[in-house]
Short mmCIF file of C-alpha atoms in Angstrom, two decimals:
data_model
loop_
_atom_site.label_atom_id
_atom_site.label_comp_id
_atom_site.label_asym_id
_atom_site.label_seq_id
_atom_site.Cartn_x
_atom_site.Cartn_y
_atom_site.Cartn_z
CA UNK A 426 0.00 0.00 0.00
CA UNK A 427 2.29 2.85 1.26
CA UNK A 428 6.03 2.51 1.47
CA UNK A 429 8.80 5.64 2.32
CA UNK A 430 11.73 6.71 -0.34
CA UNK A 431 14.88 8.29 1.28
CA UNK A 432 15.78 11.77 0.70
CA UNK A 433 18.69 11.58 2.74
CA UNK A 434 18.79 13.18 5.90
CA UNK A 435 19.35 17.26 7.50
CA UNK A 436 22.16 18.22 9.83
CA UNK A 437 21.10 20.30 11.91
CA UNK A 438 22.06 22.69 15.36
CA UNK A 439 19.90 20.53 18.00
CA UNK A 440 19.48 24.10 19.82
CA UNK A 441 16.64 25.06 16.29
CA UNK A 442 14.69 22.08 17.55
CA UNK A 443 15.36 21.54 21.36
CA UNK A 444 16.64 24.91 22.71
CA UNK A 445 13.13 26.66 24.10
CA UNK A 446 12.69 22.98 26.08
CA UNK A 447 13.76 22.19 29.65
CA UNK A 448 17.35 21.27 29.88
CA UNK A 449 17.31 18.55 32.89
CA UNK A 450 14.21 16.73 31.44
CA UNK A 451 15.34 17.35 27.73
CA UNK A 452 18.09 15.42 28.55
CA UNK A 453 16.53 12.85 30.41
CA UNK A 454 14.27 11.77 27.46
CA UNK A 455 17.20 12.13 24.95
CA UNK A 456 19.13 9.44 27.04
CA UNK A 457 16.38 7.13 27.30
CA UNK A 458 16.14 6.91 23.80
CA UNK A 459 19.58 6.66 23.01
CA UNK A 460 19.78 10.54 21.26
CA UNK A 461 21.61 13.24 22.27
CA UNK A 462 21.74 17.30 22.18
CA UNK A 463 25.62 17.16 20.10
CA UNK A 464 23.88 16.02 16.55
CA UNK A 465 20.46 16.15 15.39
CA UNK A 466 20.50 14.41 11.91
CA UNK A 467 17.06 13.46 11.08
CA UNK A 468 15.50 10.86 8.00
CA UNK A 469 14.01 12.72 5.22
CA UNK A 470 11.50 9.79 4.57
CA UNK A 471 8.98 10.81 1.52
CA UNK A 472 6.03 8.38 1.39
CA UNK A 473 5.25 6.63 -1.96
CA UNK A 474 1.87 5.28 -2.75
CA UNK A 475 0.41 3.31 -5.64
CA UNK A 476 -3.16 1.77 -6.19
CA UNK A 477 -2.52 0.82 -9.95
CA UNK A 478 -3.67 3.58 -11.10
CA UNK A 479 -2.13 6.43 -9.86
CA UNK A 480 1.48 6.72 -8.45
CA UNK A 481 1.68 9.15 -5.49
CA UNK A 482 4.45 10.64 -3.22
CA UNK A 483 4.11 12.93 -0.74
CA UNK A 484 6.92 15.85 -0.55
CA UNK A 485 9.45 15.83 -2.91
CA UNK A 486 12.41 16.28 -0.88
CA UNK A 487 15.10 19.04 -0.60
CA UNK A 488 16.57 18.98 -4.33
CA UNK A 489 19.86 20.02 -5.04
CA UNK A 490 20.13 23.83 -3.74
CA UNK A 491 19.54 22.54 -0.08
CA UNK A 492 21.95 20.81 2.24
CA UNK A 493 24.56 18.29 0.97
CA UNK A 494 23.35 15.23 2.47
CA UNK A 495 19.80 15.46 1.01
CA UNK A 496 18.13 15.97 -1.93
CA UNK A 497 18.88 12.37 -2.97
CA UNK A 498 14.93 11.14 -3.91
CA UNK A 499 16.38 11.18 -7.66
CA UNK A 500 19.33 8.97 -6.49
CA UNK A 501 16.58 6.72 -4.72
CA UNK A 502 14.28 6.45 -7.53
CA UNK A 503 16.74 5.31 -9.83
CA UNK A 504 17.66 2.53 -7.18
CA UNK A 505 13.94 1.23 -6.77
CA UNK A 506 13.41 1.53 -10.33
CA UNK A 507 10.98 4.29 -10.68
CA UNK A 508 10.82 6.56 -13.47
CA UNK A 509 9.87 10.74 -12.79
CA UNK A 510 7.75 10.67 -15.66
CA UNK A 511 5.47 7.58 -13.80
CA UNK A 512 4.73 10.15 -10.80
CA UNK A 513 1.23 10.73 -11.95
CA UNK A 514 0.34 12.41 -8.40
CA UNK A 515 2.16 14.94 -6.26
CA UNK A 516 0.86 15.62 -2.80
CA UNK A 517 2.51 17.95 0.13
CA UNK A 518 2.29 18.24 3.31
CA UNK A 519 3.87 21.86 3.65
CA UNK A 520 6.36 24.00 2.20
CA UNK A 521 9.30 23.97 4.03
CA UNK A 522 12.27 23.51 1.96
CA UNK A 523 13.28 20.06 2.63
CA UNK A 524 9.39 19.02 1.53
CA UNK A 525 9.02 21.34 -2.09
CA UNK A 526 12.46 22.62 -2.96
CA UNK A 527 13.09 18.85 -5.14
CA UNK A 528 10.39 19.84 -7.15
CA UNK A 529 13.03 21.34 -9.59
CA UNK A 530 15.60 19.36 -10.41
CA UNK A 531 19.62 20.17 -11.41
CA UNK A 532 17.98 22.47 -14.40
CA UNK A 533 15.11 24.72 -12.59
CA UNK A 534 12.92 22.03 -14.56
CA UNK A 535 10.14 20.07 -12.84
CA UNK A 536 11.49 16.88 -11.76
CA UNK A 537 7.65 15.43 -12.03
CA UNK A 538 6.51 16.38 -15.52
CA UNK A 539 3.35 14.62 -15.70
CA UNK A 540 2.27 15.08 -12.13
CA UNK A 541 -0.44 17.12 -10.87
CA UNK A 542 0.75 18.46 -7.94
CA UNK A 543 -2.06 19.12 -4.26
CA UNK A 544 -1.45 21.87 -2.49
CA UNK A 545 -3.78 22.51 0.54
CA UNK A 546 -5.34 26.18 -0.02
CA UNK A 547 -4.23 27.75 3.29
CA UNK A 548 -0.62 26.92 2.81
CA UNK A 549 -0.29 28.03 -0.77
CA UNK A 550 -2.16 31.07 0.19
CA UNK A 551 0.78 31.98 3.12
CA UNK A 552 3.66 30.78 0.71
CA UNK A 553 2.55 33.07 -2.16
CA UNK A 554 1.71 35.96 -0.21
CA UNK A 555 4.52 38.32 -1.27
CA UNK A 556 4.42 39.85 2.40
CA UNK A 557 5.35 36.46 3.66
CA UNK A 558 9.19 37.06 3.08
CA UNK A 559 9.00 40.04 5.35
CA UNK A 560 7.24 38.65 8.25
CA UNK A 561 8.78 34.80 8.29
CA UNK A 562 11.87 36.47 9.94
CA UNK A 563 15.42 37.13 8.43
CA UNK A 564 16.64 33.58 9.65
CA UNK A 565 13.90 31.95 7.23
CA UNK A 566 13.26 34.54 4.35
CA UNK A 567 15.05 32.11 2.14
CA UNK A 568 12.51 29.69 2.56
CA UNK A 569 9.79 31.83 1.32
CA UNK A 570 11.67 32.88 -1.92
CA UNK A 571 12.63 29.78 -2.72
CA UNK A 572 9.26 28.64 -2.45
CA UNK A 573 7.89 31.28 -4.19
CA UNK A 574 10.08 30.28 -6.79
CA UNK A 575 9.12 26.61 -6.76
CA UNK A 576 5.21 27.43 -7.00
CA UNK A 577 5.87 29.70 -9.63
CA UNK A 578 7.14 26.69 -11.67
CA UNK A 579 4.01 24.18 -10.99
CA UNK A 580 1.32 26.77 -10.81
CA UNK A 581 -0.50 25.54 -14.13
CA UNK A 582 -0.08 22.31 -12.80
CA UNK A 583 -1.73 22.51 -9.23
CA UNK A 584 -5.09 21.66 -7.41
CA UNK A 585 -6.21 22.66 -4.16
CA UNK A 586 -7.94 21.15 -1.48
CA UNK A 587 -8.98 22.16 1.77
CA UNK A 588 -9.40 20.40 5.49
CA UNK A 589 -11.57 16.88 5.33
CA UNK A 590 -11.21 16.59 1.60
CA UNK A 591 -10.88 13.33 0.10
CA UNK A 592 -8.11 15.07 -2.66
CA UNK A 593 -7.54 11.65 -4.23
CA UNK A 594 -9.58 7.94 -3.73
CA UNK A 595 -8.75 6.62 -0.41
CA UNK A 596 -6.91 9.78 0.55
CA UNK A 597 -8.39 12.41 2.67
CA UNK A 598 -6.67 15.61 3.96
CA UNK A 599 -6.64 15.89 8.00
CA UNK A 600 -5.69 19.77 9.30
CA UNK A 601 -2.42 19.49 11.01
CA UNK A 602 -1.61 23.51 11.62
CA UNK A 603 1.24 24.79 13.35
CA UNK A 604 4.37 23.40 12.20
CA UNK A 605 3.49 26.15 9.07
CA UNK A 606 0.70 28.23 8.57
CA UNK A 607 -1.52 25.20 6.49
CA UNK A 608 0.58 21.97 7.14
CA UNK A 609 -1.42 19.35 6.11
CA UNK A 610 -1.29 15.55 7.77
CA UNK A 611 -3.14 12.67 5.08
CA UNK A 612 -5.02 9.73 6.01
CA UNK A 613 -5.04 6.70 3.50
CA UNK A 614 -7.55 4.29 4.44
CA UNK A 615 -7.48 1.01 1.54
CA UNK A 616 -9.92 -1.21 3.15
CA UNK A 617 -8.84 -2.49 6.61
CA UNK A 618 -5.69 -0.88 6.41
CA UNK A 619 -4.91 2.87 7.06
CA UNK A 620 -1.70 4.78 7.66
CA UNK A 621 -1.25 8.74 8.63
CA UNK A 622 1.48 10.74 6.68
CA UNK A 623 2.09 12.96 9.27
CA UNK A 624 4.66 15.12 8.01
CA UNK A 625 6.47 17.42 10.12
CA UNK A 626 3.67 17.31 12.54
CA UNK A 627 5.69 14.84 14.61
CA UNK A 628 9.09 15.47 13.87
CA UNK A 629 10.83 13.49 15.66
CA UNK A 630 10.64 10.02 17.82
CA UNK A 631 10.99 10.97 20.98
CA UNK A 632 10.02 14.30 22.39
CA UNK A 633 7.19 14.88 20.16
CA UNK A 634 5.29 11.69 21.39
CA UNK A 635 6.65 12.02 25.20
CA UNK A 636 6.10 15.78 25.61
CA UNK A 637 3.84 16.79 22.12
CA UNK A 638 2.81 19.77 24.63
CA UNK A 639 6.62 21.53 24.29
CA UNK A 640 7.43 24.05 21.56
CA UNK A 641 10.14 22.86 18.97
CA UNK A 642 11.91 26.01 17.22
CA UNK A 643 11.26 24.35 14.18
CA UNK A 644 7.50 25.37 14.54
CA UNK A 645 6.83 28.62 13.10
CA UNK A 646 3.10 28.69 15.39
CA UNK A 647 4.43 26.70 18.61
CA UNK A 648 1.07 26.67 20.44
CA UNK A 649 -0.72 25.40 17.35
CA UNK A 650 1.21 23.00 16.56
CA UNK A 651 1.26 21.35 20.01
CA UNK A 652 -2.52 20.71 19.75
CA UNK A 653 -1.92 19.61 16.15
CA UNK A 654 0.61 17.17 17.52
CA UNK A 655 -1.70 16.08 20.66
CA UNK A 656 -4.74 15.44 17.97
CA UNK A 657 -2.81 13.25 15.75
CA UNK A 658 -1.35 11.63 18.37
CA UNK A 659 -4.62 10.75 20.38
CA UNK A 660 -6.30 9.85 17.03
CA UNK A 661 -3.77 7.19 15.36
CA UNK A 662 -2.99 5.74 18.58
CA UNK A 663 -6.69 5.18 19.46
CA UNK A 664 -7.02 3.35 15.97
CA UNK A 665 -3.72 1.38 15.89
CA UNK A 666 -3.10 3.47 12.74
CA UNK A 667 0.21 2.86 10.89
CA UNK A 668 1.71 6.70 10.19
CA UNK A 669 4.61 7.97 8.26
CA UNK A 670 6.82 10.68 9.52
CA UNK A 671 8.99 12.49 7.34
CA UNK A 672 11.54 13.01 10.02
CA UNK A 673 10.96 9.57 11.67
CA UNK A 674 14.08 7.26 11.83
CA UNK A 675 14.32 3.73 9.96
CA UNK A 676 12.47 4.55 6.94
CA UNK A 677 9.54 6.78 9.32
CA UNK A 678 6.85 3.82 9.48
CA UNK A 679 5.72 2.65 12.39
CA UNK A 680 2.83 3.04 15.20
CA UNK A 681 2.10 4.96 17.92
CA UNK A 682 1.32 3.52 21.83
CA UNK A 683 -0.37 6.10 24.45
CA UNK A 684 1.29 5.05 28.13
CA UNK A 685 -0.89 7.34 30.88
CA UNK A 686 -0.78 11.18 29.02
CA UNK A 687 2.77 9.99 26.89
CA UNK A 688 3.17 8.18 23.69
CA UNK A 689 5.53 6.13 22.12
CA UNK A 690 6.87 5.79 18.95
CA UNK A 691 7.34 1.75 17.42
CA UNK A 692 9.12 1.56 14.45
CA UNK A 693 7.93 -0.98 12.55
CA UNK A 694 11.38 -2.76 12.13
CA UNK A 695 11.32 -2.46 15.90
#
């Protein structure tokens, strides 16, 4: 049903994810699961779905202009076999770089020419906003021209959608808000089976399930995307749902397991 292609993985200063968090517990957690506040190298896991009929992925990864050890879904597709051209369906969750700046690839062409690509209304609406660059603060006004940029180049290919909408069949947009402006989780349900792609809403495997109620930095509406994270987390682990993160270790699949208020993150190699 759904499997995960690697974009590599980010390098980034632990103190943008973990620095507005307390230290003593922070640390605590971080032990127990075998992390630590020196490196904070996350998966870039984008999902992959095909029904026979369509071929969908969700994000398209960081493309070359990003960091050097990701932007390597063209690398991965070539391994598995997978042509651009037979990406019928583009679908993402936000557009933060790592998740829209592949869309281009080494030539400022679309990497997907024959996809139509889903953009959920509210977050196109932020991204194209030309004010946006002036009010995402200097540390991230690259992000909004170089998505800009990017939905420039798909524009005449691109359908919205809004919260609840079943976008695609079996394949239903779920409000995850927070992590940006319009981040969007997706809920594929194929019969008995159903899985979450969660995105960035749960961005990593330990303090977002622990403590989803503390701010990361990498949330540009903290608050928001606390309750986002609480929601998603009381929902899938309530229906045994399988759920993809993008930022989720060992390929980002897995399930989640509510222990009193905390959760817990099973990998599903675990």
């Amino acid at each position: 049903m759904v499997s995960t292609l690697s974009d590599g993985y980010l390098s980034l200063p632990p103190e943008m994810v973990f620095g507005s968090m307390p230290k003593d517990q922070l640390k605590e957690i971080l032990r127990r699961n075998q992390a630590n506040l020196n490196t904070y190298e996350p998966e870039c896991n984008i999902a992959l779905y095909r029904d026979g009929k369509n071929t969908v992925i969700f994000d398209v990864g960081a493309g070359p202009d990003f960091m050097p050890t990701s932007g390597k879904l063209s690398e991965t597709l070539d391994v598995v076999g997978l042509s651009p051209d037979e990406v019928t369906q583009v679908v993402f969750t936000h557009a933060h770089p790592d998740h829209i700046w592949g869309v281009l690839d080494d030539f400022d062409d679309p990497l997907f020419p024959n996809a139509t690509y889903h953009f959920g209304r509210k977050e196109w609406d932020y991204w194209w906003d030309p004010a946006t660059v002036d009010s995402i603060g200097a540390d991230r006004a690259s992000f909004a021209v170089g998505a800009k940029r990017r939905m420039e180049a798909i524009e005449d290919q691109v359908e919205f959608f809004e919260d609840g909408q079943e976008i695609l069949p079996k394949i239903a947009a779920r409000a995850s808000f927070g992590h940006t402006p319009g981040h969007m989780a997706f809920e594929i349900r194929d019969g008995n089976d159903a899985v979450m792609i969660v995105g960035d809403a749960l961005g990593n495997p330990h303090v977002a399930f622990e403590r989803p109620d503390w701010h990361s930095g990498t949330d540009q509406d903290p608050d928001t995307a606390a309750t986002a994270r609480k929601s998603l987390l009381d929902q899938v682990s309530h229906e045994q749902m399988k759920i993809i993160g993008f930022h989720l270790p060992d390929g980002g699949i897995g399930r989640v397991e509510k222990t009193g208020s905390a959760y817990r993150f099973i990998g599903e190699t675990s």
